């Protein structure tokens, strides 16, 4: 059946998710700072030393932004929520809230395979939680909008699983070559934004399509007129 188990409004859940992502994106920059006791003459050298932290900040910010945008796309096709949907979203936020810690580890140890792997594993866990969340939403179409075609839902699930495979693989690669893992992540971020751009017209069309009760109301008003 289509969306019959969507018993609760999801506005408060969406607000919580957006708020956590916003806080995390803000906290990331707090790791980029000069030592308080640095002398004026040493500022140029200290700025150079900050380059790895700035790079980690940029990578983590862009990846987190991509994950938020992905969640926004997927959530736009969900018309309600239930216990497991709330639980899986909270699990996602658990891993999202760890991103500032992971970024601090990568920034402090950019040459350490384990330091980079920790951050990339965090990215992977966020993606895995999002994927399980989406699987729950589309199973028997319990939470998704009627206008979303089965092909679109399957395509979005495939995209989510491809991200998970890449992210876990890249985390493992970081243990062998952190530099190569970071380069692959940069390429993947470009691919990720391209995929979102390609999905946009299909997702937006399904998200904006009137639901059954809205269509009935429109038909009723038309008949009355």
Short mmCIF file of C-alpha atoms in Angstrom, two decimals:
data_model
loop_
_atom_site.label_atom_id
_atom_site.label_comp_id
_atom_site.label_asym_id
_atom_site.label_seq_id
_atom_site.Cartn_x
_atom_site.Cartn_y
_atom_site.Cartn_z
CA UNK A 1 0.00 0.00 0.00
CA UNK A 2 1.09 3.56 -0.62
CA UNK A 3 2.10 5.56 2.42
CA UNK A 4 -0.63 4.16 4.67
CA UNK A 5 1.74 3.67 7.61
CA UNK A 6 2.86 7.31 7.58
CA UNK A 7 1.01 8.25 10.75
CA UNK A 8 3.12 11.18 11.94
CA UNK A 9 4.12 14.52 10.47
CA UNK A 10 7.84 14.80 9.81
CA UNK A 11 8.28 18.57 10.07
CA UNK A 12 9.87 18.43 13.52
CA UNK A 13 12.19 15.63 12.43
CA UNK A 14 13.31 17.60 9.37
CA UNK A 15 13.94 20.64 11.56
CA UNK A 16 16.09 18.59 13.93
CA UNK A 17 18.11 17.10 11.09
CA UNK A 18 18.73 20.46 9.43
CA UNK A 19 19.72 21.94 12.78
CA UNK A 20 22.26 19.21 13.54
CA UNK A 21 23.82 19.49 10.08
CA UNK A 22 24.02 23.28 10.47
CA UNK A 23 25.73 22.97 13.85
CA UNK A 24 28.19 20.38 12.57
CA UNK A 25 29.10 22.50 9.54
CA UNK A 26 29.76 25.40 11.91
CA UNK A 27 31.80 23.38 14.40
CA UNK A 28 34.15 22.14 11.68
CA UNK A 29 35.83 25.53 11.32
CA UNK A 30 36.66 25.71 15.04
CA UNK A 31 39.54 23.31 14.46
CA UNK A 32 41.17 25.84 12.12
CA UNK A 33 42.91 28.39 14.33
CA UNK A 34 46.32 29.82 15.11
CA UNK A 35 47.97 29.17 18.48
CA UNK A 36 47.08 31.94 20.93
CA UNK A 37 50.70 32.57 21.92
CA UNK A 38 52.11 32.85 18.39
CA UNK A 39 54.39 35.82 17.80
CA UNK A 40 53.66 38.23 14.95
CA UNK A 41 56.84 37.26 13.13
CA UNK A 42 55.82 33.60 13.20
CA UNK A 43 52.34 34.11 11.73
CA UNK A 44 53.37 33.24 8.13
CA UNK A 45 54.93 29.97 9.25
CA UNK A 46 51.91 29.12 11.38
CA UNK A 47 49.59 29.84 8.47
CA UNK A 48 51.58 27.42 6.34
CA UNK A 49 51.26 24.81 9.07
CA UNK A 50 47.51 25.31 8.96
CA UNK A 51 47.28 24.20 5.33
CA UNK A 52 46.61 20.52 6.20
CA UNK A 53 43.87 21.55 8.64
CA UNK A 54 42.37 23.88 6.04
CA UNK A 55 42.39 21.06 3.50
CA UNK A 56 40.71 18.71 5.97
CA UNK A 57 38.15 21.41 6.78
CA UNK A 58 37.35 21.91 3.09
CA UNK A 59 37.04 18.19 2.38
CA UNK A 60 34.91 17.53 5.45
CA UNK A 61 32.69 20.57 4.86
CA UNK A 62 32.03 19.68 1.23
CA UNK A 63 31.40 16.01 2.05
CA UNK A 64 29.03 16.93 4.88
CA UNK A 65 27.25 19.41 2.61
CA UNK A 66 26.86 16.71 -0.04
CA UNK A 67 25.46 14.30 2.56
CA UNK A 68 22.98 16.95 3.70
CA UNK A 69 21.91 17.70 0.13
CA UNK A 70 21.48 13.99 -0.51
CA UNK A 71 19.36 13.62 2.61
CA UNK A 72 17.28 16.63 1.53
CA UNK A 73 16.60 15.06 -1.86
CA UNK A 74 15.59 11.75 -0.33
CA UNK A 75 13.52 13.31 2.46
CA UNK A 76 11.60 15.40 -0.08
CA UNK A 77 10.00 12.17 -1.31
CA UNK A 78 9.00 11.05 2.19
CA UNK A 79 5.54 12.18 3.26
CA UNK A 80 5.50 11.07 6.89
CA UNK A 81 7.43 9.29 9.59
CA UNK A 82 7.17 6.35 11.97
CA UNK A 83 9.19 4.85 14.82
CA UNK A 84 11.85 3.18 12.69
CA UNK A 85 12.19 6.17 10.41
CA UNK A 86 12.81 8.39 13.43
CA UNK A 87 15.25 5.86 14.90
CA UNK A 88 17.26 5.54 11.68
CA UNK A 89 17.42 9.31 11.32
CA UNK A 90 18.72 9.61 14.88
CA UNK A 91 21.32 6.95 14.05
CA UNK A 92 22.34 9.06 11.07
CA UNK A 93 22.66 12.13 13.29
CA UNK A 94 24.79 10.11 15.73
CA UNK A 95 27.39 9.63 13.01
CA UNK A 96 26.94 13.15 11.64
CA UNK A 97 27.64 14.66 15.06
CA UNK A 98 30.95 12.75 15.16
CA UNK A 99 32.24 14.51 12.04
CA UNK A 100 33.90 17.42 13.92
CA UNK A 101 35.82 14.85 16.00
CA UNK A 102 36.85 12.92 12.90
CA UNK A 103 37.92 16.14 11.22
CA UNK A 104 40.04 17.07 14.24
CA UNK A 105 41.77 13.67 14.10
CA UNK A 106 42.48 14.04 10.39
CA UNK A 107 43.65 17.62 10.82
CA UNK A 108 46.01 16.73 13.66
CA UNK A 109 47.38 13.65 11.89
CA UNK A 110 47.02 14.23 8.13
CA UNK A 111 49.94 11.92 7.36
CA UNK A 112 48.64 9.08 9.52
CA UNK A 113 46.80 6.32 7.65
CA UNK A 114 44.67 5.68 10.72
CA UNK A 115 43.92 9.38 11.14
CA UNK A 116 42.56 9.69 7.60
CA UNK A 117 40.81 6.31 7.78
CA UNK A 118 38.88 7.39 10.87
CA UNK A 119 37.43 10.37 9.04
CA UNK A 120 36.59 8.40 5.92
CA UNK A 121 34.99 5.64 7.99
CA UNK A 122 32.80 8.31 9.57
CA UNK A 123 31.67 9.43 6.10
CA UNK A 124 30.88 5.81 5.25
CA UNK A 125 28.82 5.24 8.39
CA UNK A 126 26.71 8.32 7.70
CA UNK A 127 26.03 7.01 4.21
CA UNK A 128 25.19 3.54 5.48
CA UNK A 129 22.68 4.92 7.99
CA UNK A 130 21.09 7.02 5.25
CA UNK A 131 20.87 3.95 3.02
CA UNK A 132 19.15 1.83 5.68
CA UNK A 133 16.80 4.74 6.28
CA UNK A 134 15.89 4.91 2.61
CA UNK A 135 15.40 1.14 2.44
CA UNK A 136 12.88 1.42 5.26
CA UNK A 137 11.06 4.29 3.56
CA UNK A 138 10.64 2.55 0.20
CA UNK A 139 9.89 -0.93 1.54
CA UNK A 140 6.30 -1.53 0.47
CA UNK A 141 6.31 2.22 -0.24
CA UNK A 142 5.30 2.74 3.37
CA UNK A 143 6.54 6.34 3.64
CA UNK A 144 7.27 7.62 0.14
CA UNK A 145 5.00 9.76 -1.99
CA UNK A 146 2.78 8.08 -4.54
CA UNK A 147 4.15 10.24 -7.36
CA UNK A 148 7.65 8.76 -6.95
CA UNK A 149 8.08 6.07 -9.59
CA UNK A 150 9.52 2.65 -8.68
CA UNK A 151 12.36 3.27 -11.13
CA UNK A 152 13.30 6.53 -9.38
CA UNK A 153 13.20 4.88 -5.95
CA UNK A 154 15.41 2.02 -7.12
CA UNK A 155 17.83 4.41 -8.79
CA UNK A 156 18.18 6.44 -5.61
CA UNK A 157 18.76 3.26 -3.59
CA UNK A 158 21.45 2.20 -6.08
CA UNK A 159 23.15 5.59 -5.73
CA UNK A 160 23.13 5.21 -1.94
CA UNK A 161 24.67 1.74 -2.06
CA UNK A 162 27.33 2.82 -4.57
CA UNK A 163 28.31 5.61 -2.18
CA UNK A 164 28.57 3.14 0.71
CA UNK A 165 30.77 0.74 -1.25
CA UNK A 166 33.03 3.58 -2.35
CA UNK A 167 33.21 5.17 1.11
CA UNK A 168 34.11 1.97 2.93
CA UNK A 169 36.58 1.08 0.18
CA UNK A 170 38.17 4.52 0.38
CA UNK A 171 38.47 4.21 4.16
CA UNK A 172 40.31 0.92 3.68
CA UNK A 173 42.49 2.48 0.97
CA UNK A 174 43.47 5.26 3.40
CA UNK A 175 45.25 2.66 5.54
CA UNK A 176 47.54 1.99 2.60
CA UNK A 177 47.75 5.41 0.91
CA UNK A 178 46.08 8.39 2.61
CA UNK A 179 47.00 10.73 -0.25
CA UNK A 180 45.41 8.50 -2.89
CA UNK A 181 42.30 8.07 -0.73
CA UNK A 182 41.91 11.84 -0.42
CA UNK A 183 42.36 12.30 -4.17
CA UNK A 184 39.69 9.69 -4.87
CA UNK A 185 37.35 11.38 -2.42
CA UNK A 186 37.82 14.67 -4.25
CA UNK A 187 36.87 13.00 -7.53
CA UNK A 188 33.91 11.32 -5.89
CA UNK A 189 32.60 14.62 -4.53
CA UNK A 190 32.47 15.98 -8.07
CA UNK A 191 30.62 12.86 -9.22
CA UNK A 192 28.25 13.15 -6.27
CA UNK A 193 27.17 16.68 -7.12
CA UNK A 194 26.75 15.70 -10.78
CA UNK A 195 24.51 12.79 -9.76
CA UNK A 196 22.37 15.11 -7.62
CA UNK A 197 22.06 17.49 -10.56
CA UNK A 198 20.89 14.63 -12.79
CA UNK A 199 18.39 13.43 -10.19
CA UNK A 200 17.03 16.92 -9.57
CA UNK A 201 14.29 17.12 -12.23
CA UNK A 202 12.95 13.66 -11.37
CA UNK A 203 13.03 14.21 -7.61
CA UNK A 204 11.53 17.68 -7.82
CA UNK A 205 8.73 16.51 -10.13
CA UNK A 206 7.77 13.71 -7.74
CA UNK A 207 8.10 15.92 -4.66
CA UNK A 208 5.91 18.68 -6.10
CA UNK A 209 3.23 16.44 -7.56
CA UNK A 210 -0.07 16.75 -5.68
CA UNK A 211 -0.89 13.84 -3.41
CA UNK A 212 -4.09 11.84 -3.75
CA UNK A 213 -6.00 13.80 -1.11
CA UNK A 214 -4.90 17.08 -2.71
CA UNK A 215 -6.04 15.87 -6.11
CA UNK A 216 -9.41 14.88 -4.68
CA UNK A 217 -9.80 18.33 -3.12
CA UNK A 218 -8.96 19.98 -6.41
CA UNK A 219 -11.45 17.79 -8.28
CA UNK A 220 -14.12 18.55 -5.69
CA UNK A 221 -13.58 22.30 -6.04
CA UNK A 222 -13.69 21.91 -9.82
CA UNK A 223 -16.98 20.00 -9.63
CA UNK A 224 -18.50 22.61 -7.32
CA UNK A 225 -17.45 25.40 -9.64
#
